[in-house]
Coordinates of C-alpha atoms in Angstrom, one line a residue:
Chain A
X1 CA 0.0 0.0 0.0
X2 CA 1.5 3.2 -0.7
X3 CA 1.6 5.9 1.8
X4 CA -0.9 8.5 1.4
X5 CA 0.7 12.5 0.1
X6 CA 1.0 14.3 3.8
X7 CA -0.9 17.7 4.0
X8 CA 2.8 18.9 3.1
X9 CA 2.7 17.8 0.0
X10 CA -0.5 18.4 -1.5
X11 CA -0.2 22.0 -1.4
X12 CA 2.0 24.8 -3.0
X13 CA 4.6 26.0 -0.1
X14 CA 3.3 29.3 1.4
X15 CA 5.5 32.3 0.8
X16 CA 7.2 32.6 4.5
X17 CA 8.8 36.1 3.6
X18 CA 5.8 37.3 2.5
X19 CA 3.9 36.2 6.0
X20 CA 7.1 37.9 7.8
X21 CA 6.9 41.1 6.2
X22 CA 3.0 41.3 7.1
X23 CA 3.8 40.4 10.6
X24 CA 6.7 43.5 10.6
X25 CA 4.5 46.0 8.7
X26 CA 1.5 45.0 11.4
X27 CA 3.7 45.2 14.1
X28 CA 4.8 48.7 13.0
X29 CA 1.2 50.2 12.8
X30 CA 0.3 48.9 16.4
X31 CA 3.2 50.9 17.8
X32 CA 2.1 53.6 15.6
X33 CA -1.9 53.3 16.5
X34 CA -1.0 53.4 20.7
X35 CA 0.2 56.9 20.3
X36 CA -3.7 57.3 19.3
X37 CA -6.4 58.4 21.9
X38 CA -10.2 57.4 21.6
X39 CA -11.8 54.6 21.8
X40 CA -10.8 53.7 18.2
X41 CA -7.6 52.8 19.9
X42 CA -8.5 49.8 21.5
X43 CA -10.5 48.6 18.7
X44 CA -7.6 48.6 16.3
X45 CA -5.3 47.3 18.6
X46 CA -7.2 44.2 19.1
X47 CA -8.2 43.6 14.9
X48 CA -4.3 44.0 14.5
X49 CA -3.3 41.8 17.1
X50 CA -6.0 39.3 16.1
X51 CA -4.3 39.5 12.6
X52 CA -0.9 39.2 13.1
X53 CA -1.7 36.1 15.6
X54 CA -4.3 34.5 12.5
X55 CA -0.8 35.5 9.8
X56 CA 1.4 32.9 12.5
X57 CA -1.1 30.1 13.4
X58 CA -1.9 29.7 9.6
X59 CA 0.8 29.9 8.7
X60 CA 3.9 29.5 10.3
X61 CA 1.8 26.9 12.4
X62 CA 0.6 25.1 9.3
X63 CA -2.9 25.5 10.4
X64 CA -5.0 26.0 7.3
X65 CA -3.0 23.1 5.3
X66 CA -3.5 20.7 8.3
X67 CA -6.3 18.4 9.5
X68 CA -9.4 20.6 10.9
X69 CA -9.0 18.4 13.9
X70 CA -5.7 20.7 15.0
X71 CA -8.0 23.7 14.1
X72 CA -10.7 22.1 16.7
X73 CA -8.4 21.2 19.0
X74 CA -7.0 24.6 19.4
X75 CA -10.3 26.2 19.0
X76 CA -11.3 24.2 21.8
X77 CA -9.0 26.0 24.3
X78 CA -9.5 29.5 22.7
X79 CA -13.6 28.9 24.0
X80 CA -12.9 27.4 27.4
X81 CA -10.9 30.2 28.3
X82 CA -14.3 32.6 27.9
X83 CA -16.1 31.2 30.8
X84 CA -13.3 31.5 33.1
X85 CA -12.0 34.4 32.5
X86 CA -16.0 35.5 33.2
X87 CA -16.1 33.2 36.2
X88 CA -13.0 35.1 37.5
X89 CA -14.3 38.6 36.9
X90 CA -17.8 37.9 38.4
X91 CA -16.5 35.5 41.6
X92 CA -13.3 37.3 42.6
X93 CA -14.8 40.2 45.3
Chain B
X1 CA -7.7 -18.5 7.4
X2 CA -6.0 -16.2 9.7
X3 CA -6.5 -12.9 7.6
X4 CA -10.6 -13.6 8.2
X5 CA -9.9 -13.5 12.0
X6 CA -7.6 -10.5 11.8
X7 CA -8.6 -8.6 8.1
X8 CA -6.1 -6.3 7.5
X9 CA -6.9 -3.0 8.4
X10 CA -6.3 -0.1 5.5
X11 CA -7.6 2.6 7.1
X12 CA -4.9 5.0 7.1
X13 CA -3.4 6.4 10.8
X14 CA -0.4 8.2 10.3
X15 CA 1.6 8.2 13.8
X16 CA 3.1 11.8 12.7
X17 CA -0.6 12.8 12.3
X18 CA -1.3 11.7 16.2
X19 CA 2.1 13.2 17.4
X20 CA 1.4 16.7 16.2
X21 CA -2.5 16.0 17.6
X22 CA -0.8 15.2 20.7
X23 CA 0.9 18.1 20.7
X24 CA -1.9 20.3 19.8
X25 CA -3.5 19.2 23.1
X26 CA -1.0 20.3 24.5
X27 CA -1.0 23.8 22.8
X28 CA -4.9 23.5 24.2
X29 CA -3.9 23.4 27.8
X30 CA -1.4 26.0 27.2
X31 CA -4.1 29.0 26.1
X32 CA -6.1 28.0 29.0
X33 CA -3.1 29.0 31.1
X34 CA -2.0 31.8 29.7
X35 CA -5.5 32.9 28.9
X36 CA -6.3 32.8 33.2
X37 CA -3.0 34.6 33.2
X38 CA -4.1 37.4 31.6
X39 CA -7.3 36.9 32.5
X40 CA -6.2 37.9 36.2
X41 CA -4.1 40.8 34.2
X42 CA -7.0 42.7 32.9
X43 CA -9.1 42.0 36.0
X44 CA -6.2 43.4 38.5
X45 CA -6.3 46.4 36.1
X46 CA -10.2 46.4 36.2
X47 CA -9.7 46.7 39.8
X48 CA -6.7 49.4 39.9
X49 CA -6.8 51.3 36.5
X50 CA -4.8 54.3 38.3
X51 CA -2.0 52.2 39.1
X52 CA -2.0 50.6 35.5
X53 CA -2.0 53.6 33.6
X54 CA 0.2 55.6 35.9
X55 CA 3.0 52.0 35.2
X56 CA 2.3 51.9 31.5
X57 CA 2.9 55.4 30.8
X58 CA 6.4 54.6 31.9
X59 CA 6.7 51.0 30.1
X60 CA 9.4 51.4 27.3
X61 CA 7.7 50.8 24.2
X62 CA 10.3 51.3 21.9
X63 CA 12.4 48.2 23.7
X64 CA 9.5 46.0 23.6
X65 CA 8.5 46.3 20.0
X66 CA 12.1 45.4 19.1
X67 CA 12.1 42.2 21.2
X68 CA 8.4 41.9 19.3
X69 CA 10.0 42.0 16.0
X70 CA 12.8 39.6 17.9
X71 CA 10.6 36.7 18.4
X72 CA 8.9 37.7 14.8
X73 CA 12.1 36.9 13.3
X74 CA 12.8 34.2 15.2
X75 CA 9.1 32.0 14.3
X76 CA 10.4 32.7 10.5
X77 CA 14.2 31.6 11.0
X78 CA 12.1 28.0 12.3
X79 CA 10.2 27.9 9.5
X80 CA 13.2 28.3 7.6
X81 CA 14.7 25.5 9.6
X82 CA 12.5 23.2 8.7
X83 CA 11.8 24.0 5.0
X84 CA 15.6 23.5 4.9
X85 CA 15.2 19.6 6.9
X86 CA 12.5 18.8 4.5
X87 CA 15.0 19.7 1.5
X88 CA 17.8 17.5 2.9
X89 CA 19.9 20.3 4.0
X90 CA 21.2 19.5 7.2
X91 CA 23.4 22.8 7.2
X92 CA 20.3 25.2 6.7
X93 CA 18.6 23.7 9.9
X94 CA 21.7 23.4 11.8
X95 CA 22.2 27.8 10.5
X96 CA 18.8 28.9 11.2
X97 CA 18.4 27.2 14.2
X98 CA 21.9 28.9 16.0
X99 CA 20.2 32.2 14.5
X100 CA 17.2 31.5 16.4
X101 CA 19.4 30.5 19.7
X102 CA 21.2 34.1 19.0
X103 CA 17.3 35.8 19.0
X104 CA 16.1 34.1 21.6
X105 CA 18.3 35.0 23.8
X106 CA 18.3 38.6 22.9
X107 CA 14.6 38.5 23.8
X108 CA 15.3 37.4 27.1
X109 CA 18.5 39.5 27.5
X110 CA 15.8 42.2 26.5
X111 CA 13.2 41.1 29.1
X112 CA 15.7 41.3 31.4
X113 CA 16.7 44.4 30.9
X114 CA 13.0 45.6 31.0
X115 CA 12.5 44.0 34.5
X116 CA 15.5 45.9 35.8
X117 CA 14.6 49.1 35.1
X118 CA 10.8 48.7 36.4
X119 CA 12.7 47.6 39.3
X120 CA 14.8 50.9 39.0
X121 CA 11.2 52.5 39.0
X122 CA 10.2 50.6 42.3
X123 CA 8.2 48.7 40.0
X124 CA 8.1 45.1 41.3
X125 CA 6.0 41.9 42.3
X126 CA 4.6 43.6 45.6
X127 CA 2.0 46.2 43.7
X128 CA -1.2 45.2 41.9
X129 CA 0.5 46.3 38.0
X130 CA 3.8 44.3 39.2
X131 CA 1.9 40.6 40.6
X132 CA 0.2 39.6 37.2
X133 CA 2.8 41.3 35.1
X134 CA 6.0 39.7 36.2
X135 CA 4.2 36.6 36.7
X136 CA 2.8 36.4 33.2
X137 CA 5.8 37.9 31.7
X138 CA 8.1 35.4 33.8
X139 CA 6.0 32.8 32.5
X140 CA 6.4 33.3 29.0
X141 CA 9.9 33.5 29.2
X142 CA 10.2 30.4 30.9
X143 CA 8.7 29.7 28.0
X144 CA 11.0 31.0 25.5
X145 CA 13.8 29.3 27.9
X146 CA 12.8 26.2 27.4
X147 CA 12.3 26.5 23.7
X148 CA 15.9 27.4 23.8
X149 CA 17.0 24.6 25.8
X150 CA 14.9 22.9 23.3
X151 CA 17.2 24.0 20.3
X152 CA 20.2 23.3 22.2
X153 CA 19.1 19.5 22.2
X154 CA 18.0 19.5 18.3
X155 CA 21.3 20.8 17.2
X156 CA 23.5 18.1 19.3
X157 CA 20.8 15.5 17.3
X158 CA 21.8 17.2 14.4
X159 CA 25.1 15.9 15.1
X160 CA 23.6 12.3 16.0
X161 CA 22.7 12.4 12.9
X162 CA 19.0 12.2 14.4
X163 CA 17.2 14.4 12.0
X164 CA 17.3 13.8 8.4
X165 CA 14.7 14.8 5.3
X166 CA 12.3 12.1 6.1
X167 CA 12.8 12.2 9.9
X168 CA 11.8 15.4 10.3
X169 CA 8.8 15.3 12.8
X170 CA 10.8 16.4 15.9
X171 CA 11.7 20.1 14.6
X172 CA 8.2 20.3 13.4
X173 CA 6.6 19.9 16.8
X174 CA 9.5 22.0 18.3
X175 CA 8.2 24.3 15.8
X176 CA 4.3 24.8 16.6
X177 CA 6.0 25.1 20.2
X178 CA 7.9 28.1 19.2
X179 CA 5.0 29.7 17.0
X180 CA 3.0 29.4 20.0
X181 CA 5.5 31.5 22.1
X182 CA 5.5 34.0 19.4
X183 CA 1.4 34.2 19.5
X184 CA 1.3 34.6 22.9
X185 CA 3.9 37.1 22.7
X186 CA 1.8 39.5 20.1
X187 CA -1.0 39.1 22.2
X188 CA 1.0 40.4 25.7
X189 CA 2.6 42.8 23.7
X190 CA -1.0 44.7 22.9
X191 CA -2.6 43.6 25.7
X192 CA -0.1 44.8 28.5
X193 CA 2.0 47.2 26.7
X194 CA -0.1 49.0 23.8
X195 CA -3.7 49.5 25.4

């Protein structure tokens, strides 16, 4: 039986540099956005973030080429934490 | 006969595919620690905003968003690593890993620095801003320490001749562990340093 193609395999290789330049431009407009004020502020901080955490887990993690179990698995944590952070906002006096 | 009481099973299990699931678990467990951690962050500065924007306002920015683009560099230099396993070239992974040794431990040699001079400021783990911050912070180095450590023992297997372009399964989980410690990173660096 011949081995299945890995996830590897069966797609085109990302373009790394391409992924670290995003991550460096992104990087660059958050320091640039904290010197803001308003309540725009926070808002862009977090999409940014959000972005440049989405840009590694994809792909320098391999995430969107890999099994959607991974994705799950991970996802799984990202949900539980909601409830407890919650739980220790409302029970901590 | 005996194919009839066992029938070969075809269903296709790679054990790579169940390492890295393993270690995705893992990576599981690790966002429900670091998400109490800063959990516990944002509620302290719920609870104390004067304190926290009084710290922050000193927090140097400028050193932290080059030990940002540090770490940055350092998730692309394993990439790199990798790629150049997967290729056959043993000299590529042995080059970009020693260049991620180098930025990892300017990261920390950066932290460090950082911690002394909130010291210097009378900034330390006895005020509400210092408890979570150090402790989070501390942790993720740790963190970063161990992925070192990590490197350290991939690069005498190098020599072993442990990795080669089909064994290559051990840098890629060392990898996702690294990537994770650069994600966490980007989300401290907003989180306790840019809002």
């Amino acid at each position: 039986m011949s081995e299945r193609p890995s996830p590897e395999e069966r797609h085109a290789a990302p373009r790394y540099g391409i992924v670290l330049i995003a991550l460096v431009v992104l990087t660059a407009i958050e320091v640039g956005v904290s010197y803001l004020t308003g309540g725009l502020k926070i808002g862009l901080l977090i999409a940014l973030a959000v972005a440049k955490a989405a840009l590694v887990v994809m792909y320098f993690m391999h995430l969107k080429f890999d099994t959607r179990l991974y994705t799950l698995m991970f996802l799984a944590g990202l949900v539980l934490i909601v409830p407890l952070v919650i739980f220790l906002f409302v029970a901590t006096p | 006969m005996s194919e009839e009481i066992y029938p070969i099973h075809e269903a296709y299990v790679p054990q790579r595919d169940n390492n890295k699931m393993g270690f995705w678990v893992f990576l599981s467990g690790e966002v429900i620690l670091f998400g109490t951690l800063i959990g516990s962050f944002m509620l302290f500065r719920h609870r104390n905003p004067e304190q926290f924007a009084e710290v922050t306002a000193t927090l140097n920015i400028p050193l932290i968003a080059l030990n940002t683009f540090i770490l940055i560099l350092s998730s692309f230099l394993v990439v790199r690593a990798l790629e150049s396993l997967r290729n056959g070239s043993l000299k590529g992974l042995r080059l970009n890993l020693i260049g991620v040794l180098v930025l990892g431990a300017l990261f920390l040699g950066g932290q460090a620095y950082e911690w002394i001079e909130l010291r210097n400021h009378g900034i330390w783990l006895d005020s509400a801003f210092g408890t979570p911050f150090f402790t989070t912070t501390g942790i993720h180095g740790t963190h970063v320490f161990i992925g070192l450590l990590w490197v350290i023992f991939i690069l005498i297997g190098i020599g072993k001749g442990a990795y080669s372009k089909q064994r290559f399964h051990g840098v890629e989980v060392f990898g996702l562990y690294w990537h994770f410690v650069d994600v966490v990173w980007i989300v401290l660096f907003t989180l306790f340093y840019l809002i």
